[in-house]
XYZ file of C-alpha atoms in Angstrom:
651
model
C -23.508 -5.480 34.944
C -24.679 -7.993 32.342
C -27.844 -7.489 30.342
C -28.774 -9.868 27.531
C -31.695 -11.779 26.114
C -31.543 -15.609 26.170
C -30.538 -15.676 22.478
C -27.582 -13.395 23.123
C -29.151 -10.264 21.615
C -28.097 -7.217 23.643
C -30.642 -5.108 25.469
C -30.082 -1.339 25.548
C -31.131 -0.804 29.156
C -27.793 0.250 30.592
C -24.554 1.853 29.497
C -22.514 -1.035 30.911
C -24.594 -3.742 29.222
C -22.834 -6.829 27.963
C -23.755 -9.682 25.688
C -22.442 -13.213 25.993
C -21.056 -14.491 22.714
C -18.239 -16.712 21.579
C -15.196 -15.106 19.985
C -16.350 -16.385 16.590
C -19.834 -14.926 17.049
C -18.445 -11.650 18.402
C -16.018 -11.209 15.538
C -18.758 -11.728 12.952
C -20.949 -9.156 14.688
C -18.106 -6.673 15.069
C -17.126 -6.904 11.395
C -20.735 -6.452 10.289
C -20.808 -3.039 11.968
C -17.650 -1.554 10.425
C -18.048 1.136 7.761
C -15.878 3.424 5.672
C -16.591 6.987 4.630
C -14.919 9.103 1.984
C -16.252 12.263 0.363
C -19.522 11.885 2.250
C -20.240 8.343 1.021
C -20.571 5.715 3.750
C -20.633 1.961 3.100
C -19.993 -1.310 4.849
C -16.308 -2.165 5.083
C -16.964 -5.907 4.746
C -19.158 -7.197 1.955
C -18.945 -10.700 3.391
C -16.630 -13.594 4.141
C -14.987 -16.110 1.857
C -14.157 -19.366 3.543
C -13.254 -23.019 3.482
C -14.087 -24.874 6.688
C -12.057 -27.445 8.551
C -11.761 -28.581 12.129
C -10.010 -25.298 12.976
C -12.877 -22.943 12.115
C -16.076 -24.871 11.336
C -17.289 -24.812 14.948
C -15.881 -21.363 15.743
C -15.992 -18.536 13.219
C -18.055 -20.742 10.894
C -20.680 -21.265 13.582
C -20.721 -17.507 14.120
C -21.443 -16.896 10.435
C -24.275 -19.448 10.496
C -25.820 -18.128 13.701
C -25.816 -14.557 12.394
C -27.581 -15.682 9.224
C -30.196 -17.738 11.075
C -30.923 -14.906 13.487
C -31.294 -12.482 10.568
C -33.726 -14.810 8.803
C -35.728 -15.329 11.988
C -35.979 -11.570 12.454
C -37.580 -11.221 9.015
C -34.631 -10.234 6.813
C -35.610 -11.365 3.278
C -33.528 -13.954 1.421
C -30.850 -12.189 -0.567
C -30.557 -9.286 1.848
C -28.074 -8.957 4.701
C -28.989 -8.596 8.347
C -27.360 -5.879 10.464
C -25.246 -8.412 12.396
C -24.555 -10.712 9.435
C -21.701 -11.347 6.988
C -22.761 -13.107 3.772
C -20.699 -16.266 3.269
C -19.222 -17.555 0.002
C -17.699 -21.035 -0.171
C -14.383 -20.913 -2.009
C -12.445 -23.853 -3.456
C -8.876 -22.751 -2.769
C -7.642 -20.575 0.083
C -5.181 -18.658 -2.055
C -7.926 -18.109 -4.599
C -10.344 -16.664 -2.076
C -7.770 -14.082 -0.977
C -7.265 -13.117 -4.629
C -11.047 -12.777 -4.942
C -11.118 -10.485 -1.910
C -8.318 -8.406 -3.419
C -10.137 -8.190 -6.760
C -13.240 -7.002 -4.941
C -11.388 -4.439 -2.827
C -9.486 -3.044 -5.787
C -12.696 -2.618 -7.780
C -14.182 -0.811 -4.775
C -11.206 1.611 -4.644
C -10.054 -0.040 -1.375
C -13.129 1.174 0.515
C -14.708 -2.289 0.871
C -13.286 -5.782 1.141
C -13.944 -9.348 2.325
C -12.785 -11.362 5.304
C -11.246 -14.776 4.576
C -11.511 -17.669 7.018
C -9.478 -20.868 6.779
C -8.793 -23.898 8.921
C -5.627 -24.643 10.832
C -2.482 -25.775 9.011
C -2.415 -25.952 5.215
C -5.763 -24.206 4.870
C -4.298 -21.167 6.565
C -0.823 -21.254 5.038
C -2.413 -21.502 1.595
C -3.435 -17.874 2.171
C 0.129 -16.597 2.584
C 0.685 -16.001 -1.138
C -2.537 -13.998 -1.268
C -1.429 -12.050 1.801
C 1.875 -11.153 0.146
C 0.047 -10.008 -2.974
C -2.376 -7.828 -1.009
C 0.372 -6.183 1.024
C 2.663 -5.576 -1.956
C -0.234 -4.096 -3.936
C -1.500 -2.084 -0.925
C -4.972 -3.659 -1.062
C -6.976 -4.259 2.156
C -8.025 -7.811 2.998
C -8.723 -9.392 6.400
C -7.295 -12.880 6.927
C -8.540 -15.093 9.754
C -6.281 -18.163 9.851
C -7.191 -20.733 12.472
C -4.497 -21.692 14.931
C -3.435 -24.164 17.630
C -5.173 -24.583 20.997
C -4.454 -21.725 23.368
C -4.854 -24.082 26.341
C -2.315 -26.479 24.772
C -4.166 -29.438 26.262
C -4.390 -31.584 23.103
C -0.972 -30.556 21.736
C 0.150 -31.454 19.181
C -3.233 -31.087 17.553
C -3.726 -32.302 13.988
C -1.708 -30.103 11.555
C 0.240 -28.380 14.335
C 3.885 -27.489 13.878
C 5.903 -28.254 17.026
C 8.623 -25.641 17.189
C 11.429 -26.578 19.608
C 12.207 -22.918 20.203
C 8.879 -22.201 21.877
C 5.272 -23.424 21.970
C 3.889 -20.010 20.998
C 5.348 -20.295 17.477
C 2.999 -21.734 14.855
C 2.949 -21.947 11.067
C 0.855 -18.794 11.085
C 3.900 -16.799 12.150
C 4.790 -16.991 8.453
C 2.076 -14.348 7.949
C 4.048 -11.766 9.943
C 6.341 -10.452 7.178
C 3.544 -10.301 4.600
C 0.955 -8.598 6.833
C 0.586 -4.915 7.619
C -0.902 -5.901 10.973
C -0.629 -9.239 12.766
C -1.988 -10.563 16.029
C -2.916 -13.867 17.614
C -5.971 -13.766 19.865
C -4.903 -15.954 22.798
C -7.707 -14.652 25.059
C -11.190 -13.359 24.143
C -10.686 -9.908 25.639
C -7.663 -9.292 23.404
C -10.111 -8.878 20.529
C -11.423 -5.685 22.162
C -8.201 -3.851 21.338
C -6.889 -5.840 18.389
C -9.991 -5.752 16.182
C -10.223 -1.928 16.091
C -6.462 -1.732 15.507
C -6.877 -4.061 12.539
C -9.653 -1.877 11.126
C -7.457 1.206 11.371
C -4.800 -0.423 9.197
C -7.304 -1.758 6.673
C -8.765 1.706 6.132
C -5.516 3.684 6.103
C -4.559 4.371 2.447
C -0.882 4.662 3.376
C -0.691 1.573 5.579
C -3.220 -0.825 4.099
C -2.582 -4.377 2.944
C -3.182 -7.808 4.413
C -4.313 -7.778 8.041
C -4.026 -11.089 9.874
C -5.825 -12.078 13.069
C -4.903 -15.635 14.019
C -7.662 -17.431 15.902
C -6.769 -20.405 18.126
C -9.525 -22.913 17.579
C -10.505 -23.279 21.219
C -10.620 -19.504 21.677
C -12.978 -19.171 18.692
C -15.548 -21.239 20.603
C -14.931 -19.639 24.005
C -17.697 -17.404 25.397
C -17.148 -13.980 26.913
C -19.321 -11.145 28.229
C -18.699 -8.471 25.597
C -19.491 -4.790 26.132
C -22.420 -3.935 23.892
C -20.561 -0.787 22.910
C -18.013 -2.973 21.102
C -20.655 -3.729 18.473
C -21.793 -0.206 17.752
C -21.633 1.035 14.164
C -18.149 2.414 13.583
C -17.272 4.658 10.657
C -13.638 4.797 9.597
C -13.110 8.064 7.764
C -10.720 7.758 4.832
C -9.018 11.116 4.730
C -7.604 13.106 1.849
C -4.441 14.608 3.354
C -3.562 17.941 1.736
C 0.015 19.007 0.949
C 1.974 20.870 3.576
C 2.417 24.428 2.190
C 6.211 24.502 2.373
C 6.464 21.086 0.692
C 4.096 22.258 -2.030
C 6.233 25.344 -2.632
C 9.388 23.230 -2.929
C 7.716 20.827 -5.374
C 6.393 23.689 -7.492
C 9.845 25.285 -7.672
C 11.355 22.056 -9.017
C 8.572 21.600 -11.589
C 8.847 25.210 -12.768
C 12.557 24.705 -13.386
C 11.973 21.754 -15.719
C 12.276 21.908 -19.497
C 11.212 18.286 -20.126
C 9.011 17.207 -17.206
C 7.156 13.883 -17.210
C 4.427 12.558 -14.927
C 4.458 8.874 -13.975
C 0.940 7.991 -12.832
C 0.589 4.970 -10.554
C -2.221 3.099 -8.856
C -2.598 5.777 -6.210
C -4.220 8.028 -8.813
C -6.877 5.397 -9.474
C -7.552 4.551 -5.812
C -7.832 8.250 -4.967
C -10.300 8.774 -7.826
C -7.960 11.485 -9.050
C -8.272 10.956 -12.799
C -10.149 14.191 -13.404
C -7.551 16.077 -11.377
C -4.748 14.406 -13.364
C -6.324 15.363 -16.684
C -6.753 18.934 -15.466
C -3.115 19.060 -14.343
C -1.821 17.769 -17.678
C -4.080 20.059 -19.711
C -3.122 23.135 -17.702
C 0.637 22.529 -17.609
C 1.269 20.694 -20.866
C 3.194 18.017 -18.967
C 2.900 14.540 -20.559
C 1.646 11.625 -18.479
C 3.070 8.090 -18.599
C 1.530 5.226 -16.654
C 2.514 2.161 -14.667
C 0.622 -1.130 -14.731
C -1.511 -0.063 -11.756
C -1.923 3.445 -13.139
C -2.994 2.669 -16.700
C -6.295 4.369 -17.375
C -5.633 7.020 -14.744
C -5.621 9.293 -17.771
C -7.602 8.279 -20.852
C -5.340 6.970 -23.623
C -6.553 9.529 -26.178
C -5.844 12.560 -24.020
C -3.401 14.759 -25.997
C -0.765 14.393 -23.270
C -1.202 10.682 -22.461
C 1.926 8.810 -23.593
C 1.164 5.295 -22.273
C 3.159 2.678 -20.429
C 6.678 3.457 -19.240
C 9.544 1.182 -18.232
C 10.591 -2.377 -18.984
C 7.316 -3.205 -20.727
C 6.513 0.327 -21.777
C 6.234 1.764 -25.253
C 8.685 3.678 -27.419
C 7.012 7.046 -26.875
C 6.917 6.969 -23.077
C 10.400 5.502 -22.782
C 11.944 8.054 -25.121
C 10.423 10.856 -23.079
C 11.523 9.185 -19.829
C 15.100 8.914 -21.070
C 15.368 12.678 -21.553
C 13.125 13.901 -18.727
C 14.825 16.378 -16.411
C 12.056 16.233 -13.774
C 9.948 13.153 -13.105
C 6.723 13.731 -11.176
C 5.656 10.427 -9.628
C 2.028 10.404 -8.530
C 0.869 7.425 -6.483
C 3.622 5.095 -7.712
C 5.996 2.705 -5.906
C 8.627 2.900 -8.678
C 9.022 -0.852 -9.144
C 11.894 -2.124 -11.272
C 9.547 -2.499 -14.240
C 8.590 1.181 -13.983
C 12.216 2.340 -13.719
C 13.504 -0.338 -16.137
C 15.768 -1.464 -13.289
C 17.034 2.102 -12.840
C 17.815 2.691 -16.509
C 14.669 4.506 -17.693
C 15.465 8.024 -16.476
C 18.822 8.851 -18.036
C 19.214 12.606 -17.857
C 22.378 13.168 -15.749
C 20.634 15.801 -13.648
C 17.193 14.230 -13.429
C 15.239 15.155 -10.309
C 12.089 13.682 -8.845
C 8.985 15.151 -7.258
C 6.923 12.408 -5.640
C 3.297 12.964 -4.675
C 2.195 10.048 -2.540
C -0.037 9.448 0.456
C 2.753 7.277 1.911
C 5.963 9.030 2.938
C 7.811 5.751 2.358
C 7.113 6.020 -1.380
C 7.330 9.804 -1.599
C 10.959 9.669 -0.443
C 12.170 7.334 -3.194
C 14.909 8.486 -5.605
C 15.882 11.361 -3.320
C 12.728 13.124 -4.399
C 11.180 16.369 -3.301
C 8.465 14.826 -1.144
C 4.837 15.872 -1.373
C 2.990 13.677 1.097
C -0.702 13.998 0.303
C -3.719 12.352 -1.244
C -3.260 12.134 -5.014
C -6.399 14.095 -5.849
C -5.801 16.783 -3.263
C -2.143 17.022 -4.246
C -2.779 17.290 -7.986
C -5.409 19.960 -7.423
C -2.995 21.938 -5.263
C -0.193 21.592 -7.825
C -2.434 22.744 -10.659
C -3.444 25.829 -8.732
C 0.108 26.621 -7.623
C 1.429 26.221 -11.185
C -1.164 28.564 -12.691
C 0.252 30.156 -15.849
C 3.135 27.691 -16.115
C 3.239 25.548 -19.245
C 5.779 23.466 -21.135
C 6.997 24.927 -24.399
C 5.290 24.242 -27.700
C 8.243 22.345 -29.157
C 8.182 19.790 -26.337
C 4.434 19.284 -26.665
C 4.810 18.815 -30.416
C 7.424 16.140 -29.790
C 5.013 14.367 -27.428
C 2.292 14.403 -30.076
C 4.652 13.047 -32.728
C 6.009 10.231 -30.589
C 2.547 9.116 -29.463
C 1.277 9.106 -33.061
C 4.211 6.938 -34.129
C 3.462 4.443 -31.362
C -0.212 4.299 -32.232
C 0.796 3.126 -35.707
C 2.800 0.331 -34.052
C -0.201 -0.549 -31.896
C -2.449 -0.796 -34.927
C -0.006 -3.187 -36.605
C 0.235 -5.365 -33.483
C -3.539 -5.472 -33.178
C -4.108 -6.431 -36.846
C -1.151 -8.612 -37.833
C -2.968 -11.289 -39.810
C -0.505 -13.718 -38.238
C -0.758 -17.437 -38.975
C -1.339 -20.260 -38.800
C -2.082 -19.432 -35.145
C -2.988 -15.871 -34.182
C -0.648 -13.773 -32.068
C -1.975 -12.888 -28.641
C -1.679 -9.191 -29.511
C -4.417 -9.740 -32.105
C -6.729 -11.150 -29.421
C -5.919 -8.157 -27.242
C -6.732 -5.833 -30.124
C -10.102 -7.476 -30.628
C -10.862 -7.197 -26.916
C -9.768 -3.570 -26.803
C -12.197 -2.789 -29.600
C -15.060 -4.939 -28.269
C -15.015 -4.044 -24.567
C -16.916 -0.974 -23.435
C -15.428 1.861 -21.406
C -16.783 0.488 -18.137
C -15.905 -3.186 -18.686
C -13.059 -4.573 -16.572
C -10.026 -6.377 -18.002
C -8.116 -8.584 -15.527
C -4.651 -10.068 -15.963
C -1.569 -10.719 -13.862
C 1.432 -12.649 -15.129
C 3.463 -13.913 -18.048
C 3.963 -12.168 -21.374
C 0.458 -10.728 -21.370
C 1.069 -7.824 -18.941
C 3.969 -6.656 -21.073
C 1.932 -6.652 -24.267
C -1.017 -5.042 -22.512
C 0.944 -2.229 -20.874
C 2.524 -1.361 -24.204
C -0.620 -1.626 -26.307
C -3.861 -1.388 -24.309
C -5.875 1.756 -24.854
C -7.532 2.266 -21.480
C -10.418 4.687 -21.644
C -11.358 4.798 -17.961
C -9.445 4.297 -14.696
C -11.470 1.208 -13.810
C -11.162 -0.659 -17.116
C -7.585 -1.942 -16.715
C -7.080 -4.282 -13.725
C -3.550 -5.692 -13.834
C -1.973 -7.310 -10.785
C 1.712 -6.681 -11.365
C 3.099 -5.899 -7.943
C 3.356 -9.619 -7.176
C 2.629 -10.761 -10.751
C 0.941 -13.829 -9.336
C -0.071 -16.602 -11.723
C -3.542 -17.778 -10.755
C -4.818 -14.372 -9.670
C -7.012 -13.740 -12.686
C -9.984 -16.106 -12.334
C -10.669 -15.539 -8.621
C -10.028 -11.813 -9.005
C -12.585 -11.716 -11.813
C -15.093 -13.258 -9.434
C -14.312 -10.606 -6.826
C -14.490 -7.784 -9.345
C -17.859 -8.992 -10.645
C -19.234 -9.170 -7.101
C -18.117 -5.562 -6.688
C -19.479 -4.427 -10.059
C -22.391 -6.724 -11.022
C -23.587 -4.431 -13.805
C -20.273 -4.448 -15.689
C -18.667 -7.103 -17.877
C -15.570 -8.597 -16.266
C -13.061 -10.306 -18.563
C -10.130 -12.330 -17.228
C -7.360 -13.168 -19.697
C -5.321 -16.223 -18.727
C -2.676 -18.343 -20.372
C -2.652 -22.113 -20.105
C 0.099 -21.842 -17.491
C -1.949 -19.563 -15.277
C -5.084 -21.634 -15.849
C -3.365 -24.771 -14.586
C -2.191 -22.913 -11.479
C -5.595 -21.962 -10.072
C -8.784 -22.739 -12.022
C -10.753 -23.976 -8.996
C -12.753 -20.822 -8.391
C -14.610 -21.525 -11.626
C -16.633 -23.892 -9.442
C -17.403 -21.048 -7.023
C -18.318 -18.792 -9.944
C -20.785 -21.391 -11.199
C -22.271 -22.203 -7.788
C -22.794 -18.522 -6.983
C -24.190 -17.833 -10.490
C -21.585 -15.139 -11.143
C -21.318 -14.090 -14.790
C -17.694 -13.545 -15.848
C -15.895 -14.073 -19.137
C -12.591 -15.956 -19.128
C -10.382 -15.757 -22.218
C -7.977 -18.703 -22.203
C -5.027 -18.425 -24.577
C -3.301 -21.788 -24.944
C 0.217 -21.810 -26.350
C 1.583 -24.956 -24.677
C 4.218 -23.206 -22.620
C 5.478 -20.118 -20.861
C 5.765 -17.428 -23.535
C 7.287 -14.753 -21.315
C 9.803 -16.898 -19.505
C 10.601 -18.794 -22.691
C 11.553 -15.561 -24.411
C 13.465 -14.393 -21.338
C 15.275 -17.723 -21.146
C 16.316 -17.453 -24.778
C 17.496 -13.869 -24.396
C 19.559 -14.832 -21.349
C 21.236 -17.775 -23.031
C 19.191 -20.593 -21.488
C 17.619 -21.738 -24.763
C 13.980 -21.837 -23.545
C 14.895 -24.749 -21.260
C 11.956 -26.024 -19.212
C 9.435 -23.545 -20.612
C 7.302 -25.786 -22.876
C 4.497 -28.136 -21.902
C 5.963 -31.178 -23.645
C 6.314 -34.862 -22.920
C 9.546 -36.303 -21.557
C 11.606 -37.428 -24.555
C 13.298 -40.805 -23.867
C 15.924 -40.039 -26.509
C 17.128 -36.732 -25.033
C 15.957 -37.059 -21.437
C 14.422 -33.574 -21.740
C 10.903 -32.179 -21.919
C 11.112 -31.698 -25.677
C 8.735 -34.393 -26.941
C 5.160 -34.012 -28.133
C 2.805 -31.471 -26.571
C 1.204 -32.714 -23.362
C -2.282 -33.971 -24.373
C -4.113 -31.773 -21.887
C -7.663 -30.947 -22.971
C -8.356 -27.600 -21.345
C -11.696 -27.244 -23.127
C -13.107 -30.362 -21.512
C -11.472 -29.446 -18.220
C -13.199 -26.066 -18.176
C -16.501 -27.649 -19.172
C -16.224 -29.977 -16.190
C -16.486 -26.969 -13.861
C -19.867 -26.135 -15.364
C -18.987 -23.012 -17.324
C -20.036 -22.544 -20.931
C -17.028 -23.035 -23.224
C -16.568 -21.622 -26.722
C -13.547 -22.966 -28.625
C -12.385 -20.793 -31.518
C -9.453 -20.829 -33.936
C -9.302 -17.372 -35.515
C -9.546 -13.736 -34.498
C -12.847 -13.317 -36.329
C -14.270 -16.400 -34.613
C -13.060 -14.931 -31.325
C -14.926 -11.702 -31.992
C -18.133 -13.627 -32.602
C -17.609 -15.767 -29.500
C -17.021 -12.705 -27.339
C -20.279 -11.157 -28.494
C -22.024 -14.424 -27.621
C -20.442 -14.415 -24.160
C -21.514 -10.834 -23.527
C -25.099 -11.658 -24.498
C -25.188 -14.668 -22.150
C -26.183 -14.581 -18.487
C -23.827 -17.466 -17.665
C -20.099 -17.624 -17.001
C -18.315 -18.305 -20.278
C -14.781 -19.377 -21.149
C -13.431 -18.681 -24.645
C -10.556 -20.951 -25.657
C -8.168 -20.067 -28.461
C -4.701 -21.367 -29.344
C -2.061 -18.691 -29.977
C 1.531 -18.659 -31.186
C 3.958 -19.293 -28.316
C 6.638 -17.126 -29.920
C 4.571 -14.057 -30.651
C 5.233 -11.777 -32.360
C 5.137 -9.293 -29.501
C 5.434 -5.492 -29.469
C 8.933 -4.114 -30.087
C 10.866 -3.536 -26.879
C 12.487 -0.250 -25.992
C 13.824 -0.795 -22.507
C 15.830 -3.089 -20.242
C 15.195 -5.313 -17.240
C 17.841 -6.561 -14.844
C 17.832 -10.370 -14.905
C 21.392 -11.537 -14.157
C 23.047 -13.999 -16.522
C 25.483 -16.665 -15.369
C 28.916 -15.076 -15.107
C 30.662 -18.344 -15.973
C 29.317 -20.931 -18.407
C 30.349 -23.620 -20.877
C 27.357 -22.723 -23.096
C 28.143 -20.288 -25.937
C 24.588 -18.929 -25.774
C 25.022 -18.056 -22.112
C 28.427 -16.431 -22.663
C 26.956 -14.251 -25.416
C 24.027 -13.292 -23.199
C 26.383 -12.407 -20.341
C 28.264 -9.975 -22.575
C 24.972 -8.350 -23.569
C 23.943 -8.175 -19.929
C 27.161 -6.435 -18.929
C 26.604 -3.872 -21.664
C 22.998 -3.285 -20.634
C 23.725 -2.700 -16.988
C 26.112 0.165 -17.700
C 23.076 2.447 -17.919
C 21.976 1.623 -14.353
C 22.324 4.332 -11.770
C 21.380 5.379 -8.279
C 19.162 8.430 -8.129
C 21.012 10.320 -5.426
């Protein structure tokens, strides 16, 4: 039975009613009716759709977005509000950038809301692959809708189609498969009936989430089908808090009770689970110090008596000293990346054991750990209760206090160096740390900045520190700031970028301006790659290819004058307000001006390419050429061989 109005609006007169819509129109309507619920709070899963239109999607999914908006307006939905069948649309400037924006939004919303991203066939779609990899590595939900070839194959090869001699069902979009947590290609309309709900399950599963890709052949997007009205009912995806299995909890507690020098490593799972209060209660009750990863910074406030700060390759002296002698490491919501483990050199006690609390068994099993598969908040609460009366000894806690105090003196020096003639970037970070409020959001991703920030930043809340370091993707910051501001319009959002990152992906400044989104971008220009330059030098490669300099006709190398790139005028051309400053005090004044403004503002300041940076206390495995004619490389190889002797398998 089919029952519809002429406009395609379903009528509720029969259980088997259908509505005739195209695949593009149906997908928009379906997505508009998806919701998440956690702890009794229900909200839309999709806040809207980012997109760039081309011949692959403009007449399909794009038409569906338009039709939903027009129908909402005609039904009396006021401008600025969203109709029940509608997805608000935001025009992006770069496909990779719009995925980063969706990730920034979803992360700010604790993974309970996200955006869909639509792109045209060919390069428009493959531009999203980097964003897909980032989302999946960081376990952040985002829905990608790349357009695809014709399912009927009549016009093959269509513009931008890859002809694969191994089979006509292979397209460039197959490159999304390894970087997606769920992948499908909708060759026929009715396949959406099973694939769309399957995609929603993955997006809302805290253990499985990441990029979800539904490829949409362009002819199928425009094809009509009689859809069951039931397909468009409001669906609520309940985000569970799995509790620990009693026997696993008992095993974990036994290991923790046996420890003399336990250490918690708090990862992003603590933040996404909103488990900060539970983490503070656990630390306070047990006296166990808490170190953090990039994703976990702020999970415990920096001034908590047992917060020891960043651990690992870019960690601080206090956390790394405690990690080196820890006999039990309690990982909570962490993936244990090589930066966290300092390439398997951070935890050096010969008998070190691990207890891993994680919602994903895949991560809980790492380092031969005692596995506690559970939600971070539920697991920490259960551990605190089961460890009632257990507490580390006073001598260990006194050592923690002493080491943290020593590092805070280092932080103060790094924040107030008085360096010249150009300021060090750590001084800019210090000013920001003092000027930003507890609820403001700091965004960064790549280069030397994440290392300085993990070592030095004093995060006061779990939402203040937004570092993308799973993929460490240059270009993430500006679009992610846009996404974060859309998610938290009442909070200041500050993206810190270097000139390298800025040149990678500044285009979403245009989207920020057109959508009247107020963000603050801090652009530190040092005419090169500070992080990789320092790494190159330490590995014997003499900072080769890491400066933005003109080709020198005398040497044949890029070691001439600085490239005359005017980033101030470039930023102004996007329509943002630009404040160019030269000193830390001028920066402080400019930041206050930016906060007081209602417009997007970029603050430009030149900093010293060579630091100084915080003192290092750890190691990172970056292999050095085993054979070389360069003395600098041979020296670095000897140092590398010495450093790797501390590496170990945790068996």
